[in-house]
Coordinates of C-alpha atoms and ligand atoms in Angstrom, one line a residue:
X1445 CA 111.3 182.5 96.0
X1446 CA 113.8 185.0 95.1
X1447 CA 113.5 188.1 97.5
X1448 CA 115.8 191.3 96.7
X1449 CA 116.8 192.9 100.0
X1450 CA 116.8 196.8 100.2
X1451 CA 120.5 198.0 99.4
X1452 CA 120.7 200.2 102.7
X1453 CA 118.6 196.6 104.6
X1454 CA 122.3 196.1 107.8
X1455 CA 123.7 192.7 107.6
X1456 CA 121.8 192.0 111.1
X1457 CA 118.0 192.4 109.5
X1458 CA 119.3 190.5 106.0
X1459 CA 120.5 187.8 108.6
X1460 CA 117.2 187.2 110.0
X1461 CA 115.6 187.8 107.6
X1462 CA 117.2 184.3 106.3
X1463 CA 116.7 183.0 109.0
X1464 CA 113.4 183.1 109.5
X1465 CA 112.9 182.4 105.5
X1466 CA 114.9 179.8 105.5
X1467 CA 116.9 180.2 102.4
X1468 CA 120.3 180.8 101.2
X1469 CA 121.2 184.8 101.5
X1470 CA 123.7 186.3 99.0
X1471 CA 124.9 189.2 97.7
X1472 CA 124.7 188.9 94.0
X1473 CA 125.2 190.8 91.1
X1474 CA 125.8 193.5 93.3
X1475 CA 122.4 193.3 95.2
X1476 CA 121.2 192.0 98.4
X1477 CA 119.2 188.6 97.8
X1478 CA 117.6 185.6 99.4
X1479 CA 116.4 182.5 97.2
X1480 CA 114.0 179.8 99.1
X1481 CA 112.5 176.8 98.3
X1482 CA 110.1 177.4 95.7
X1483 CA 107.2 176.4 97.4
X1484 CA 107.1 178.9 99.8
X1485 CA 105.0 181.7 98.4
X1486 CA 104.7 184.6 101.1
X1487 CA 107.4 186.3 103.4
X1488 CA 106.5 187.4 107.1
X1489 CA 104.5 191.0 107.2
X1490 CA 107.0 191.8 110.0
X1491 CA 110.1 192.5 107.0
X1492 CA 107.9 194.3 104.8
X1493 CA 110.2 196.7 105.1
X1494 CA 113.3 195.9 103.9
X1495 CA 112.0 194.3 100.9
X1496 CA 112.5 196.0 97.9
X1497 CA 111.1 193.5 95.6
X1498 CA 110.3 189.9 95.6
X1499 CA 110.0 186.3 92.6
X1500 CA 107.3 183.8 92.9
X1501 CA 108.9 181.1 91.4
X1502 CA 107.2 178.0 90.4
X1503 CA 109.9 175.1 90.5
X1504 CA 113.5 174.8 92.0
X1505 CA 115.0 177.2 88.4
X1506 CA 115.1 180.1 89.7
X1507 CA 118.3 182.6 89.7
X1508 CA 118.1 180.4 86.2
X1509 CA 114.9 181.9 84.9
X1510 CA 113.8 184.2 82.5
X1511 CA 111.2 184.9 85.1
X1512 CA 114.5 186.5 87.4
X1513 CA 116.1 188.0 84.7
X1514 CA 115.2 188.1 81.1
X1515 CA 118.2 188.4 79.2
X1516 CA 120.7 186.0 78.7
X1517 CA 123.5 186.9 81.6
X1518 CA 126.8 188.8 80.0
X1519 CA 129.6 186.6 80.3
X1520 CA 133.2 187.3 79.2
X1521 CA 135.3 184.9 77.8
X1522 CA 138.1 186.6 76.2
X1523 CA 137.0 188.7 73.8
X1524 CA 133.4 187.1 73.9
X1525 CA 130.2 187.8 75.7
X1526 CA 127.2 186.1 75.7
X1527 CA 124.4 186.9 75.2
X1528 CA 125.4 189.7 72.6
X1529 CA 124.7 187.8 69.2
X1530 CA 128.1 185.8 68.9
X1531 CA 128.7 182.3 68.7
X1532 CA 132.0 180.4 70.9
X1533 CA 133.6 177.9 68.6
X1534 CA 135.6 176.4 70.8
X1535 CA 137.3 173.6 68.7
X1536 CA 139.8 171.2 70.1
X1537 CA 141.4 167.3 70.7
X1538 CA 139.0 165.5 73.4
X1539 CA 142.4 165.2 75.1
X1540 CA 145.9 167.2 75.8
X1541 CA 147.9 163.7 74.9
X1542 CA 151.5 166.4 73.4
X1543 CA 152.7 169.5 73.1
X1544 CA 152.7 169.4 69.3
X1545 CA 149.6 168.2 68.8
X1546 CA 148.3 171.5 71.0
X1547 CA 150.6 173.6 69.2
X1548 CA 149.1 172.5 65.5
X1549 CA 145.4 173.0 67.3
X1550 CA 145.9 176.8 68.6
X1551 CA 148.0 176.8 64.7
X1552 CA 144.5 175.7 63.0
X1553 CA 142.6 178.3 65.9
X1554 CA 144.8 180.9 64.8
X1555 CA 144.5 180.0 60.8
X1556 CA 141.0 181.0 61.3
X1557 CA 140.4 183.4 63.6
X1558 CA 139.2 181.6 66.2
X1559 CA 139.8 182.3 69.7
X1560 CA 139.5 178.9 72.2
X1561 CA 140.3 176.2 72.6
X1562 CA 139.1 173.1 74.5
X1563 CA 141.0 169.7 75.9
X1564 CA 140.7 167.8 79.4
X1565 CA 143.8 167.1 81.2
X1566 CA 141.4 165.1 83.6
X1567 CA 139.6 162.2 81.7
X1568 CA 136.6 161.6 83.4
X1569 CA 136.8 157.7 81.7
X1570 CA 134.4 154.9 81.9
X1571 CA 137.3 151.9 82.4
X1572 CA 140.3 152.8 84.8
X1573 CA 142.6 150.9 81.7
X1574 CA 142.0 153.8 79.3
X1575 CA 144.2 156.9 78.8
X1576 CA 142.7 159.0 82.1
X1577 CA 144.5 162.4 80.8
X1578 CA 148.2 164.2 80.9
X1579 CA 147.2 166.1 84.5
X1580 CA 148.8 169.1 85.0
X1581 CA 151.2 168.4 82.4
X1582 CA 147.9 168.9 80.3
X1583 CA 147.0 171.7 81.8
X1584 CA 150.6 174.0 81.6
X1585 CA 150.3 173.3 78.2
X1586 CA 147.1 174.7 77.5
X1587 CA 148.3 177.4 79.7
X1588 CA 151.5 177.8 76.9
X1589 CA 148.7 178.3 74.9
X1590 CA 146.8 181.0 76.6
X1591 CA 150.2 183.1 76.9
X1592 CA 151.7 182.3 74.1
X1593 CA 148.5 183.0 71.8
X1594 CA 146.0 184.9 74.2
X1595 CA 143.9 181.8 73.1
X1596 CA 141.0 181.0 76.4
X1597 CA 140.8 177.9 77.3
X1598 CA 138.5 175.2 78.0
X1599 CA 138.9 172.1 79.9
X1600 CA 137.1 170.1 82.1
X1601 CA 137.5 169.1 86.3
X1602 CA 137.0 165.7 87.6
X1603 CA 137.3 166.1 90.8
X1604 CA 136.5 168.2 93.2
X1605 CA 140.1 168.0 94.7
X1606 CA 141.6 169.3 91.2
X1607 CA 139.5 172.7 91.0
X1608 CA 141.6 175.2 92.3
X1609 CA 144.1 173.9 90.2
X1610 CA 142.3 173.7 87.4
X1611 CA 140.6 177.3 88.2
X1612 CA 144.6 178.7 87.5
X1613 CA 144.9 177.3 84.6
X1614 CA 141.8 177.7 82.6
X1615 CA 139.3 180.8 81.6
X1616 CA 136.5 178.0 81.6
X1617 CA 135.7 175.0 83.6
X1618 CA 133.6 172.6 82.2
X1619 CA 132.3 169.6 84.3
X1620 CA 131.1 167.1 81.9
X1621 CA 128.4 164.9 81.9
X1622 CA 129.1 162.4 84.6
X1623 CA 130.5 164.9 87.0
X1624 CA 127.4 167.1 87.2
X1625 CA 126.1 165.7 89.9
X1626 CA 129.1 166.6 92.5
X1627 CA 127.5 168.9 94.6
X1628 CA 131.5 168.9 96.1
X1629 CA 132.3 170.4 92.3
X1630 CA 129.0 172.6 91.8
X1631 CA 129.9 174.4 94.9
X1632 CA 133.2 175.0 94.9
X1633 CA 132.5 176.3 91.2
X1634 CA 130.0 178.6 93.4
X1635 CA 133.0 180.1 95.3
X1636 CA 134.3 181.4 92.2
X1637 CA 134.1 184.0 89.2
X1638 CA 135.4 181.7 86.1
X1639 CA 132.9 180.7 84.2
X1640 CA 131.6 177.3 84.3
X1641 CA 129.9 175.2 81.8
X1642 CA 128.4 172.5 82.9
X1643 CA 127.5 169.1 80.2
X1644 CA 124.4 167.9 81.2
X1645 CA 124.8 164.1 82.3
X1646 CA 123.4 161.3 80.2
X1647 CA 120.1 160.4 81.6
X1648 CA 119.7 164.4 83.1
X1649 CA 116.5 165.0 83.0
X1650 CA 116.1 170.0 81.6
X1651 CA 114.7 170.6 85.6
X1652 CA 117.6 168.8 87.4
X1653 CA 119.9 170.0 84.5
X1654 CA 119.1 173.2 85.3
X1655 CA 119.4 172.5 89.2
X1656 CA 122.7 171.6 89.3
X1657 CA 123.2 174.6 87.7
X1658 CA 121.8 176.6 90.4
X1659 CA 124.3 175.4 92.9
X1660 CA 126.8 177.2 91.2
X1661 CA 124.7 180.2 90.9
X1662 CA 123.3 180.0 94.7
X1663 CA 126.7 179.1 95.5
X1664 CA 127.5 183.4 94.2
X1665 CA 129.0 182.5 90.6
X1666 CA 126.2 184.0 88.5
X1667 CA 128.9 182.5 84.5
X1668 CA 126.5 179.8 84.5
X1669 CA 126.3 178.2 80.5
X1670 CA 124.5 175.0 79.9
X1671 CA 126.1 172.5 77.1
X1672 CA 124.2 170.4 76.0
X1673 CA 125.8 167.1 74.7
X1674 CA 122.9 164.0 74.1
X1675 CA 121.3 161.8 76.3
X1676 CA 120.9 158.7 76.8
X1677 CA 118.2 156.5 74.8
X1678 CA 116.8 153.6 72.8
X1679 CA 118.7 153.9 70.1
X1680 CA 122.1 152.7 69.3
X1681 CA 122.9 153.4 66.3
X1682 CA 124.6 157.0 67.9
X1683 CA 126.5 157.7 70.9
X1684 CA 124.0 159.8 72.4
X1685 CA 120.5 161.6 71.3
X1686 CA 121.1 165.3 70.8
X1687 CA 118.4 166.8 72.1
X1688 CA 117.6 169.8 70.5
X1689 CA 113.9 170.1 72.0
X1690 CA 115.5 170.3 75.3
X1691 CA 117.7 173.4 73.8
X1692 CA 114.8 175.3 72.9
X1693 CA 113.1 174.5 76.0
X1694 CA 116.9 176.0 77.3
X1695 CA 116.8 178.8 75.4
X1696 CA 113.0 179.6 76.0
X1697 CA 112.5 179.8 79.6
X1698 CA 116.6 180.1 81.2
X1699 CA 118.9 182.6 81.1
X1700 CA 121.9 180.8 81.0
X1701 CA 124.1 180.8 77.2
X1702 CA 124.0 177.4 75.9
X1703 CA 126.3 176.2 73.8
X1704 CA 126.0 172.5 72.1
X1705 CA 128.4 169.8 71.6
X1706 CA 127.7 167.4 68.2
X1707 CA 131.0 165.7 69.0
X1708 CA 130.0 163.8 71.8
X1709 CA 126.1 163.1 70.5
X1710 CA 126.8 161.9 67.2
X1711 CA 130.4 160.0 67.9
X1712 CA 131.0 159.4 64.3
X1713 CA 132.9 161.9 62.6
X1714 CA 130.6 161.6 59.4
X1715 CA 128.0 162.8 61.7
X1716 CA 129.1 166.1 63.7
X1717 CA 129.5 168.4 60.3
X1718 CA 125.2 168.1 59.8
X1719 CA 124.9 168.3 63.8
X1720 CA 127.0 171.1 64.3
X1721 CA 125.1 173.1 61.5
X1722 CA 122.0 172.7 62.9
X1723 CA 122.9 173.4 65.5
X1724 CA 124.3 176.7 64.5
X1725 CA 121.0 176.9 62.9
X1726 CA 118.9 177.2 65.9
X1727 CA 121.4 180.8 67.3
X1728 CA 123.0 178.8 69.8
X1729 CA 125.6 181.1 72.3
X1730 CA 128.5 178.7 71.7
X1731 CA 129.7 175.3 69.4
X1732 CA 132.0 172.5 71.1
X1733 CA 134.0 170.3 68.5
X1734 CA 136.0 168.2 68.9
X1735 CA 138.9 168.4 66.6
X1736 CA 142.6 166.1 66.4
X1737 CA 145.8 166.3 64.0
X1738 CA 145.2 162.6 63.2
X1739 CA 141.9 161.6 65.2
X1740 CA 143.1 157.5 64.5
X1741 CA 144.9 157.7 66.7
X1742 CA 143.3 159.7 69.3
X1743 CA 144.1 158.3 73.1
X1744 CA 140.2 159.0 73.7
X1745 CA 136.9 159.9 71.5
X1746 CA 138.7 158.5 68.0
X1747 CA 135.9 158.3 66.3
X1748 CA 134.6 161.4 66.1
X1749 CA 136.4 163.9 65.6
X1750 CA 137.3 165.7 63.5
X1751 CA 140.8 166.1 61.3
X1752 CA 141.7 169.3 60.5
X1753 CA 140.9 169.8 56.7
X1754 CA 137.3 168.2 58.1
X1755 CA 137.1 170.9 60.9
X1756 CA 138.2 173.8 57.7
X1757 CA 134.9 172.7 55.5
X1758 CA 133.2 172.5 57.7
X1759 CA 134.2 176.0 59.4
X1760 CA 132.6 177.4 55.9
X1761 CA 129.7 176.2 56.0
X1762 CA 128.7 177.8 59.3
X1763 CA 129.4 181.2 57.9
X1764 CA 126.5 181.5 56.2
X1765 CA 124.7 180.1 58.5
X1766 CA 126.0 182.4 61.7
X1767 CA 124.8 185.3 59.5
X1768 CA 121.0 184.3 58.5
X1769 CA 120.9 184.2 62.0
X1770 CA 121.7 186.8 63.2
X1771 CA 125.3 186.2 64.8
X1772 CA 128.7 186.6 64.3
X1773 CA 131.3 183.4 65.2
X1774 CA 134.5 184.5 67.4
Ligands
PEP692 C1 134.7 165.6 76.4 O1 134.8 166.7 76.1 O2 135.4 165.4 75.9 C2 133.9 165.0 77.5 C3 134.7 164.3 78.5 O3 132.3 164.9 77.4 P1 131.0 164.4 78.5 O4 131.8 164.9 79.5 O5 129.6 165.7 78.1 O6 131.1 163.5 78.3
MN693 MN1 135.9 163.9 74.3

């Protein structure tokens, strides 16, 4: 249950209310809220005079629910605002590997008129022997592109001890598929106001996925986006299975912007352009696509990254699709 307290409620009254109702007291979007477990259906009558409004919820998808806020959240990333019929097309390599390749990526972004670059500096690899990322040096290279060209930077956090450092360098903090159950990371992101992009875990139900977002939202950060990047099914011919039905569910039921990542889902570059077009046709709030100046030499996710020319060709075909679904690409 979400309960909004009247704005003249003093802190003693709101603390007494929260203490009597087992909930999180939250100053949120300039409103004083108490969010209780969704199983609570009533408040104690002695507090009736301080309640402005309340929302009964049928599950712990609460702050993210369209029942609480009908419109998609407006989250600002550079010139992009979610919920305003814009699709943020973020491109870049899987990981930062060198200044030269990040500069080449920035040039591609500028040439195509886009505004946002992605790349991981701390890579959450499945093997300890694989490339782990350039660490803070990689973050510095991304920040250089932000300062030099005004690009917004999307980069991932792998470990809660890095969160303050990453927040300093980035415009969007990406919580990866393997990190999305890390409550240390989720809670730290809740204490910031930075846009947070949460990727769905391989075996994560939609309920669990949105509840991960609730950790950030109920921590006080309203700027949360969800990213579908494929889940593990019985199928082995593609790396993962992109759950477009899940995307339809999230769009219908949550107020969080939905971003799609066809690159990690497919795992092979040959399928990425078709999937990207399908995603665009769904009218999503953003796309993440991996590109690399020379994918064959990539230190991670080599098979799925598009060459710059492949991306240029894809981009031309995305424009009319965006147009057909009433969106502009930024
Ligand atoms: C990535 O975006 O490069 C990445 C590691 O993604 P995921 O967490 O979805 O595997
Ligand atoms: Mn990757």
